[in-house]
GROMACS .gro file of C-alpha atoms in nm:
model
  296
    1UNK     CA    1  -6.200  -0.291   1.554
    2UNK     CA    2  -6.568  -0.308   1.480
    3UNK     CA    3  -6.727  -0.589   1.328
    4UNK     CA    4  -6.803  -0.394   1.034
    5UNK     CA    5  -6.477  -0.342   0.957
    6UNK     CA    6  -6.292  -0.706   0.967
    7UNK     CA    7  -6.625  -0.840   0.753
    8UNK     CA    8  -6.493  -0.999   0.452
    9UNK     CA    9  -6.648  -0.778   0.208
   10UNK     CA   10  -6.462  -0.455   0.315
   11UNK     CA   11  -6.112  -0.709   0.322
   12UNK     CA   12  -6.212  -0.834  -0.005
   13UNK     CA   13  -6.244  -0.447  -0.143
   14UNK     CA   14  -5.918  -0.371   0.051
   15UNK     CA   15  -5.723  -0.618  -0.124
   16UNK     CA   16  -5.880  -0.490  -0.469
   17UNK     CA   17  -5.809  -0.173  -0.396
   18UNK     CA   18  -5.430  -0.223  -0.317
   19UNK     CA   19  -5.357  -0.418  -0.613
   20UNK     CA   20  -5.553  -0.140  -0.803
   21UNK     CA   21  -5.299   0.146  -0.664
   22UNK     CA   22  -4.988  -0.074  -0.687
   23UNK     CA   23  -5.114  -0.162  -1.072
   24UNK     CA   24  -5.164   0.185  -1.154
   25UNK     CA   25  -4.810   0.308  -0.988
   26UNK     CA   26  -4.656   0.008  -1.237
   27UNK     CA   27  -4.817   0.114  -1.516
   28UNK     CA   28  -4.741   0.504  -1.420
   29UNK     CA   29  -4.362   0.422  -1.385
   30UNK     CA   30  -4.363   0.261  -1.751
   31UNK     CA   31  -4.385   0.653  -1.848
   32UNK     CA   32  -3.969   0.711  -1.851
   33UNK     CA   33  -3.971   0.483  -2.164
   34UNK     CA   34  -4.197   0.662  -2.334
   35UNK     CA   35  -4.016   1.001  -2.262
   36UNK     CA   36  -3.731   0.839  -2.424
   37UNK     CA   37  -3.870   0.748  -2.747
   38UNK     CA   38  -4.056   1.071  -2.822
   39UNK     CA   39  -3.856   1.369  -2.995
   40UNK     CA   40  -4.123   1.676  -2.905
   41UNK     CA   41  -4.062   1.884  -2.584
   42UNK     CA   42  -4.223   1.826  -2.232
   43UNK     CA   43  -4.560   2.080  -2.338
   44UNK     CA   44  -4.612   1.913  -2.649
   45UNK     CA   45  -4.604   1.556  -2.475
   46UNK     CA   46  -4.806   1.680  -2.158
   47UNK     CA   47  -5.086   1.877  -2.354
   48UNK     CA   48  -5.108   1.601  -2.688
   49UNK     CA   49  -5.084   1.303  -2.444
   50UNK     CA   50  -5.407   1.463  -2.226
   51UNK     CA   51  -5.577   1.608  -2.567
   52UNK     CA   52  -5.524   1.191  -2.688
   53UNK     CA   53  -5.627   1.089  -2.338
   54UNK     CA   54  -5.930   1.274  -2.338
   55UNK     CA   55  -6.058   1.135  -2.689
   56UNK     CA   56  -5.977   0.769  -2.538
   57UNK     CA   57  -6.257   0.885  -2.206
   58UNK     CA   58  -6.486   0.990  -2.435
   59UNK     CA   59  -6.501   0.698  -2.613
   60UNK     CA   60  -6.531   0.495  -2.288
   61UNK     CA   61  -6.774   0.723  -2.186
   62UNK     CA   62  -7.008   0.627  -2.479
   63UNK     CA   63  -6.936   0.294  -2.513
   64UNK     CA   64  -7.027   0.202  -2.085
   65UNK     CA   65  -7.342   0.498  -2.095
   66UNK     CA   66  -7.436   0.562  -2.449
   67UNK     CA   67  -7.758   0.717  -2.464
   68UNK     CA   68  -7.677   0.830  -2.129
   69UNK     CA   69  -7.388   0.997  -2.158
   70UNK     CA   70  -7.441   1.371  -2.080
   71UNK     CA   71  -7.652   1.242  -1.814
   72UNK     CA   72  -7.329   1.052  -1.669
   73UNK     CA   73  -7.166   1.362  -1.727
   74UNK     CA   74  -7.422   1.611  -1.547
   75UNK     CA   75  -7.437   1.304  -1.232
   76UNK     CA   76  -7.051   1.403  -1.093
   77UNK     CA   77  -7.168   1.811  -1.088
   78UNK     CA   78  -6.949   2.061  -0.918
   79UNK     CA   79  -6.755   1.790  -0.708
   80UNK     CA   80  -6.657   1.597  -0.989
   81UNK     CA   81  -6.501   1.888  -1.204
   82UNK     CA   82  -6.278   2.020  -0.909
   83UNK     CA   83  -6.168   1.653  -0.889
   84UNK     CA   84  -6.095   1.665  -1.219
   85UNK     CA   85  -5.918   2.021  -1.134
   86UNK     CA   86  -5.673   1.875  -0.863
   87UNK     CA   87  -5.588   1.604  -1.098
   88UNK     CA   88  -5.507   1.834  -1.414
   89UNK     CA   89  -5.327   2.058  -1.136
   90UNK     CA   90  -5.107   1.733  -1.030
   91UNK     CA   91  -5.011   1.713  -1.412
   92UNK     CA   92  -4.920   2.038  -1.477
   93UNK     CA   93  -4.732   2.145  -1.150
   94UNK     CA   94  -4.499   1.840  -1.219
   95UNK     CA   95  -4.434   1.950  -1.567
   96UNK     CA   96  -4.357   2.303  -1.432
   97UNK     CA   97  -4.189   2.144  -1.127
   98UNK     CA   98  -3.909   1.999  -1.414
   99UNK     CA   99  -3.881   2.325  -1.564
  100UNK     CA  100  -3.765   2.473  -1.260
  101UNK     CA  101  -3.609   2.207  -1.024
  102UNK     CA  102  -3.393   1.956  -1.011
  103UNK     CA  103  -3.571   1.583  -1.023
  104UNK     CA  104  -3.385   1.483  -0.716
  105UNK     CA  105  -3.600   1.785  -0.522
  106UNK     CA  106  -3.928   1.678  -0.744
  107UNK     CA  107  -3.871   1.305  -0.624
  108UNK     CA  108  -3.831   1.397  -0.237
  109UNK     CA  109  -4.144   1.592  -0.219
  110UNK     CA  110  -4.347   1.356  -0.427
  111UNK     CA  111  -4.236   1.136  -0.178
  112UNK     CA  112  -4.419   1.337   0.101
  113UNK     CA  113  -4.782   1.284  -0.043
  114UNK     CA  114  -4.878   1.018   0.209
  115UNK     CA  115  -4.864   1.252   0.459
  116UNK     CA  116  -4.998   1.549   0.311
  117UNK     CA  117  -5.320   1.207   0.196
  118UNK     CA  118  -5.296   1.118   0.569
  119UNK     CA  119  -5.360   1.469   0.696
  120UNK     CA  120  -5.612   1.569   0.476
  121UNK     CA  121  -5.850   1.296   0.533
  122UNK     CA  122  -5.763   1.342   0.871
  123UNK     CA  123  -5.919   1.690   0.849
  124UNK     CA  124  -6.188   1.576   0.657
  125UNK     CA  125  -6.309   1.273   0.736
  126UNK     CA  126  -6.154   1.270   1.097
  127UNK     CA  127  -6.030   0.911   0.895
  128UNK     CA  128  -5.736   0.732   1.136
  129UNK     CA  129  -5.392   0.650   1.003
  130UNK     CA  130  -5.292   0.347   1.098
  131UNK     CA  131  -4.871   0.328   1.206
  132UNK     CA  132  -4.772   0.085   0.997
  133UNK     CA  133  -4.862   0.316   0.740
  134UNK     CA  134  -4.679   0.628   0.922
  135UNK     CA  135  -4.368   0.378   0.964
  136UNK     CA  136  -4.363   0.239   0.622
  137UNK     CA  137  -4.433   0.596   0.491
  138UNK     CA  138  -4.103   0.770   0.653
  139UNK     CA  139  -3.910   0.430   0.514
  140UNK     CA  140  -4.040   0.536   0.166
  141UNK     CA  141  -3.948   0.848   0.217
  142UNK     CA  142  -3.585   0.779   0.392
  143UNK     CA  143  -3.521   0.540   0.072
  144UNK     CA  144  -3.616   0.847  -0.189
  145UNK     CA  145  -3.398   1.047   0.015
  146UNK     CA  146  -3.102   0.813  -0.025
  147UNK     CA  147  -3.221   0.776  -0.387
  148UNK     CA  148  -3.146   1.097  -0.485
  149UNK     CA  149  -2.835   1.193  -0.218
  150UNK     CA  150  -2.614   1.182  -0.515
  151UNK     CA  151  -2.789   1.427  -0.729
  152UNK     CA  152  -2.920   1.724  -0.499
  153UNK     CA  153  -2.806   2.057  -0.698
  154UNK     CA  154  -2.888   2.376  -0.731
  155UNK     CA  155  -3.319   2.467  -0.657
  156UNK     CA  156  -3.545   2.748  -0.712
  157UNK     CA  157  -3.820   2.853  -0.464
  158UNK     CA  158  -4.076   2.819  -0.742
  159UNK     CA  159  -3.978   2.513  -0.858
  160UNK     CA  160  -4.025   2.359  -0.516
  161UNK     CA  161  -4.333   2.522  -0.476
  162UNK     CA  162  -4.530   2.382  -0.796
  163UNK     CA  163  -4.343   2.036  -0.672
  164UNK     CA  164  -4.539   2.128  -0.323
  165UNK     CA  165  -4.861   2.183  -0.587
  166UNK     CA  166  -4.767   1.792  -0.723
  167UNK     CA  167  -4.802   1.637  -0.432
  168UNK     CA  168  -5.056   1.823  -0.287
  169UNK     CA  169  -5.308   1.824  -0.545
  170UNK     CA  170  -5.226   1.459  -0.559
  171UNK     CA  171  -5.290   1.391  -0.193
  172UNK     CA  172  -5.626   1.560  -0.246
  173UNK     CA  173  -5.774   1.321  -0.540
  174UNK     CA  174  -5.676   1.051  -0.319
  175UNK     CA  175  -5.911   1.222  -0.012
  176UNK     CA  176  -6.185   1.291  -0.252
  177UNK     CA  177  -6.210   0.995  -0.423
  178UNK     CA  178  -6.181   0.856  -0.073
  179UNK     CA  179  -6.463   1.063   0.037
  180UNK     CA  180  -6.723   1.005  -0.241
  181UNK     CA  181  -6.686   0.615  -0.381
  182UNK     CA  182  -6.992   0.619  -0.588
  183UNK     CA  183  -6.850   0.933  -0.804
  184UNK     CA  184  -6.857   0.843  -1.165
  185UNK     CA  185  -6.518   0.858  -1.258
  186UNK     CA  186  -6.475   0.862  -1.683
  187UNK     CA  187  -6.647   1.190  -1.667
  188UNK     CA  188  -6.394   1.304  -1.352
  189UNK     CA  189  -6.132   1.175  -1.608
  190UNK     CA  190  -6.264   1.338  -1.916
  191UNK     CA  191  -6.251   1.671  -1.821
  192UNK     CA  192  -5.923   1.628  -1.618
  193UNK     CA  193  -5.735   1.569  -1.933
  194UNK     CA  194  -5.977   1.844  -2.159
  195UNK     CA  195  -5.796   2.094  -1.876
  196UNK     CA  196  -5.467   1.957  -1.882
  197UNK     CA  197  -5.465   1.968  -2.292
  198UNK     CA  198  -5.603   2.331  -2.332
  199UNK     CA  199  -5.351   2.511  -1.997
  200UNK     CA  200  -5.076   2.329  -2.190
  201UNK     CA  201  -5.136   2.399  -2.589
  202UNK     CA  202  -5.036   2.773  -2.556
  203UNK     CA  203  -4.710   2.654  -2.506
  204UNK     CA  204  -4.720   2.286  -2.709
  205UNK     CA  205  -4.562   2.269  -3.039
  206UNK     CA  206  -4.813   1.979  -3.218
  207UNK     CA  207  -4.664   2.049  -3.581
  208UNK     CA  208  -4.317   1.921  -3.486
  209UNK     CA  209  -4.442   1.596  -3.374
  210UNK     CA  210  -4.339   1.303  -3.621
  211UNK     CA  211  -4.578   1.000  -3.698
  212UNK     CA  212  -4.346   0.819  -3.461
  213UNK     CA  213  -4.399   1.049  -3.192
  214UNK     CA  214  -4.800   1.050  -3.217
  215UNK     CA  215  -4.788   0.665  -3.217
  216UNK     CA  216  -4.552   0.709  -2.881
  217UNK     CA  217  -4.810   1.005  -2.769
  218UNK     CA  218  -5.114   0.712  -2.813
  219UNK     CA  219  -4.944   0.470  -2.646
  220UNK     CA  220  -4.819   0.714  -2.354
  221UNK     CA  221  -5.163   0.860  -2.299
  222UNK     CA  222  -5.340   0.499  -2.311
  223UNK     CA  223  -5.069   0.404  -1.983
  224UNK     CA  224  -5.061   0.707  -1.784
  225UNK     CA  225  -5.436   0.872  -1.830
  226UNK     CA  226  -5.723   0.564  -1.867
  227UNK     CA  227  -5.544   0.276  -1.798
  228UNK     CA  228  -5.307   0.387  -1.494
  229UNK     CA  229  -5.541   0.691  -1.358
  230UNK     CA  230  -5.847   0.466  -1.400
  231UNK     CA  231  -5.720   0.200  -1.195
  232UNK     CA  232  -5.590   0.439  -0.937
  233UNK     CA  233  -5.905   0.641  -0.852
  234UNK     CA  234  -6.070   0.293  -0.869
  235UNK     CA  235  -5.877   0.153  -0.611
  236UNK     CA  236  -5.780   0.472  -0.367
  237UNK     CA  237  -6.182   0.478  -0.317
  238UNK     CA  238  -6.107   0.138  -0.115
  239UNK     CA  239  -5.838   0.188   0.078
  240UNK     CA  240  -5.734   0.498   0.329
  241UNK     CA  241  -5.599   0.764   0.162
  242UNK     CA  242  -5.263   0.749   0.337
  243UNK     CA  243  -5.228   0.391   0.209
  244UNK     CA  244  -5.294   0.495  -0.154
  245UNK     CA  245  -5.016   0.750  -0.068
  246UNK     CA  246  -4.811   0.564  -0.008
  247UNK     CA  247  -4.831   0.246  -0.281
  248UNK     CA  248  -4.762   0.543  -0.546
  249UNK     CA  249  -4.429   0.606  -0.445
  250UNK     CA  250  -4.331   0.242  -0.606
  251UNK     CA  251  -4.308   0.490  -0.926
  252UNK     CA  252  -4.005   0.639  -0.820
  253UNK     CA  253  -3.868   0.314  -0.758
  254UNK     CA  254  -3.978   0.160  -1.097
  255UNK     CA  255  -3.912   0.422  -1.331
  256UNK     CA  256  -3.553   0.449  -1.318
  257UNK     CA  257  -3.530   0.057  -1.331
  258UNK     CA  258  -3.724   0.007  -1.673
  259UNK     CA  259  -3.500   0.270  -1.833
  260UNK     CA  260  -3.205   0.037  -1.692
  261UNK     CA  261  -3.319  -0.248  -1.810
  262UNK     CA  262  -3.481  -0.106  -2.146
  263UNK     CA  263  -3.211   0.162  -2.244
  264UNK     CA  264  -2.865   0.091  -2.017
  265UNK     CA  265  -2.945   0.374  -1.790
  266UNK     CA  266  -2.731   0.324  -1.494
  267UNK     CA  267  -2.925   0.507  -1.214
  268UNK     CA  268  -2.610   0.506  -0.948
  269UNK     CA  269  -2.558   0.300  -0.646
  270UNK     CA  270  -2.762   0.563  -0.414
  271UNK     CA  271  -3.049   0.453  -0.691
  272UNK     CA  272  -3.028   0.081  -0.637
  273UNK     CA  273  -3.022   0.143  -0.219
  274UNK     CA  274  -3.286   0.385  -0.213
  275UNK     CA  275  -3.492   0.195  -0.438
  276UNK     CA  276  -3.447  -0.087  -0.228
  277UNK     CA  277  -3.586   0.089   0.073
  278UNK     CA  278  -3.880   0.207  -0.067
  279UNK     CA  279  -3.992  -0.153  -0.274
  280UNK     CA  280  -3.914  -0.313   0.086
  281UNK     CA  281  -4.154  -0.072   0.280
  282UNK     CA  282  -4.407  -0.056   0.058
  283UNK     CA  283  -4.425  -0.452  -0.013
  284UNK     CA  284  -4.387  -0.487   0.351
  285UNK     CA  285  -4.679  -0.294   0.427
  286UNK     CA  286  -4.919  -0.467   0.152
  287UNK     CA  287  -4.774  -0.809   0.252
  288UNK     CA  288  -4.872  -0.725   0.682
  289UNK     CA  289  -5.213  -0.598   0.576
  290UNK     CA  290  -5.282  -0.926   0.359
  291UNK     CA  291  -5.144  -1.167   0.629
  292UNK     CA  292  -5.387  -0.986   0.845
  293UNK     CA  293  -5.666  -0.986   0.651
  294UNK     CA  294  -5.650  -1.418   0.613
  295UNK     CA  295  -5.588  -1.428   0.929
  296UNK     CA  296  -5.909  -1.256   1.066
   0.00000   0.00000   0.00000
């Protein structure tokens, strides 16, 4: 390894950038409690919760640039609105994935994006995966398998397919953000959720939302949009691509958990043990590269 990389400014901005992902995949799993609470249909939360999120990055996007602004805006050009493409893509293929699979199927493919991350920035940027991220990325994905054993049903070709989409799309944010670190990311964020919003209205139903719902929707959009997305594209332009692939899948493991613990969902033993496998490979792997990092 060159000297380069083991200086301790790039472990510094590894270490950020891991507890960046791993914050964003908590705050992403939080989103089963909010699916609970709200009364409207899956297009009326998906489109309202990016039409809120986009008024919360516009905001943001005054407040940090102000005069600025459409300046900011005009700075991320083409690349920047087909990141903001893939991203409104990831949204709305797992939305249609629901529709038209069973979650068990949705959770084992979602569970493939660190390899489709580690391929594509392969491709790309020619970027090195490291094992311990291939090992601990098969664990993940042997512990999703076992999470869902007891639930496999029934699947539709299409379904699959947009669930394909998901991951996909997913895998390539994480390569492009990857790619270009100094893109300016509220406007990548902005328009993301301004695509999301208008592909999903046609098929939202707004007026049957009650003011509980739209204080849910608020809530929901703050999590999963700026606060979780933010912190995600923040800290998967740090760390390989395969790696940010990988910390994500900790959302499979702690969504079904805070529904246990909030609302008495029992999740089934094949759950727990899955679960387990996937929190154990995925800590293992932050906990090697830190203990590697003070060591050096």
């Amino acid at each position: 390894m060159s000297a380069l990389a083991d200086s301790p400014t790039l472990r510094s901005d590894h270490r950020l950038g891991v507890f960046l992902v791993a914050a964003s995949a908590v705050a992403w799993s939080i989103s089963g409690i909010f699916a609970r609470l709200l009364t409207v249909d899956e297009w009326t939360t998906v489109s309202m919760r990016a039409a809120i999120g986009a008024v919360y990055m516009l905001v943001g996007l005054i407040v940090v640039h102000r005069g600025n602004s459409l300046a900011a805006i005009r700075s991320i050009g083409w690349f920047g609105v087909g990141v903001g493409v893939c991203a409104s893509l990831s949204m709305l293929f797992y939305v249609g994935a629901l529709f038209h699979t069973t979650i068990a199927n949705v959770s084992v493919i979602y569970a493939t994006t660190p390899f489709w991350a580690a391929g594509l920035a392969w491709l790309i940027m020619r970027e090195a995966v490291p094992l311990k991220t291939l090992i601990a990325a098969l664990v993940a994905l042997a512990g999703v398998i076992v999470m869902v054993s007891g639930s496999f049903g029934s699947s539709h070709l299409f379904g699959d397919g947009m669930a394909f989409g998901m991951a996909l799309s997913f895998a390539t944010v994480a390569v492009i953000v990857r790619a270009r670190p100094g893109l300016e990311m509220l406007p990548v964020n902005l328009f993301c959720c301004l695509f999301t919003a208008l592909i999903g209205l046609p098929f939202a139903s707004p007026s049957h939302a009650t003011p509980q719902d739209w204080l849910v929707l608020a809530a929901f959009a703050f999590t999963s949009i700026p606060l979780a997305f933010f912190m995600f594209l923040a800290g998967a332009r740090k760390i390989p691509a395969a790696e940010s692939g990988l910390i994500t899948t900790l959302d499979v493991v702690l969504s079904p958990l805070w529904v246990y613990l909030i609302f008495s969902e029992n999740p089934g033993q094949a759950a727990i043990i899955g679960g387990a496998i996937v929190f154990a490979a995925v800590v293992w792997h932050i906990l090697d590269g830190l203990r590697i990092s003070r060591v050096r």
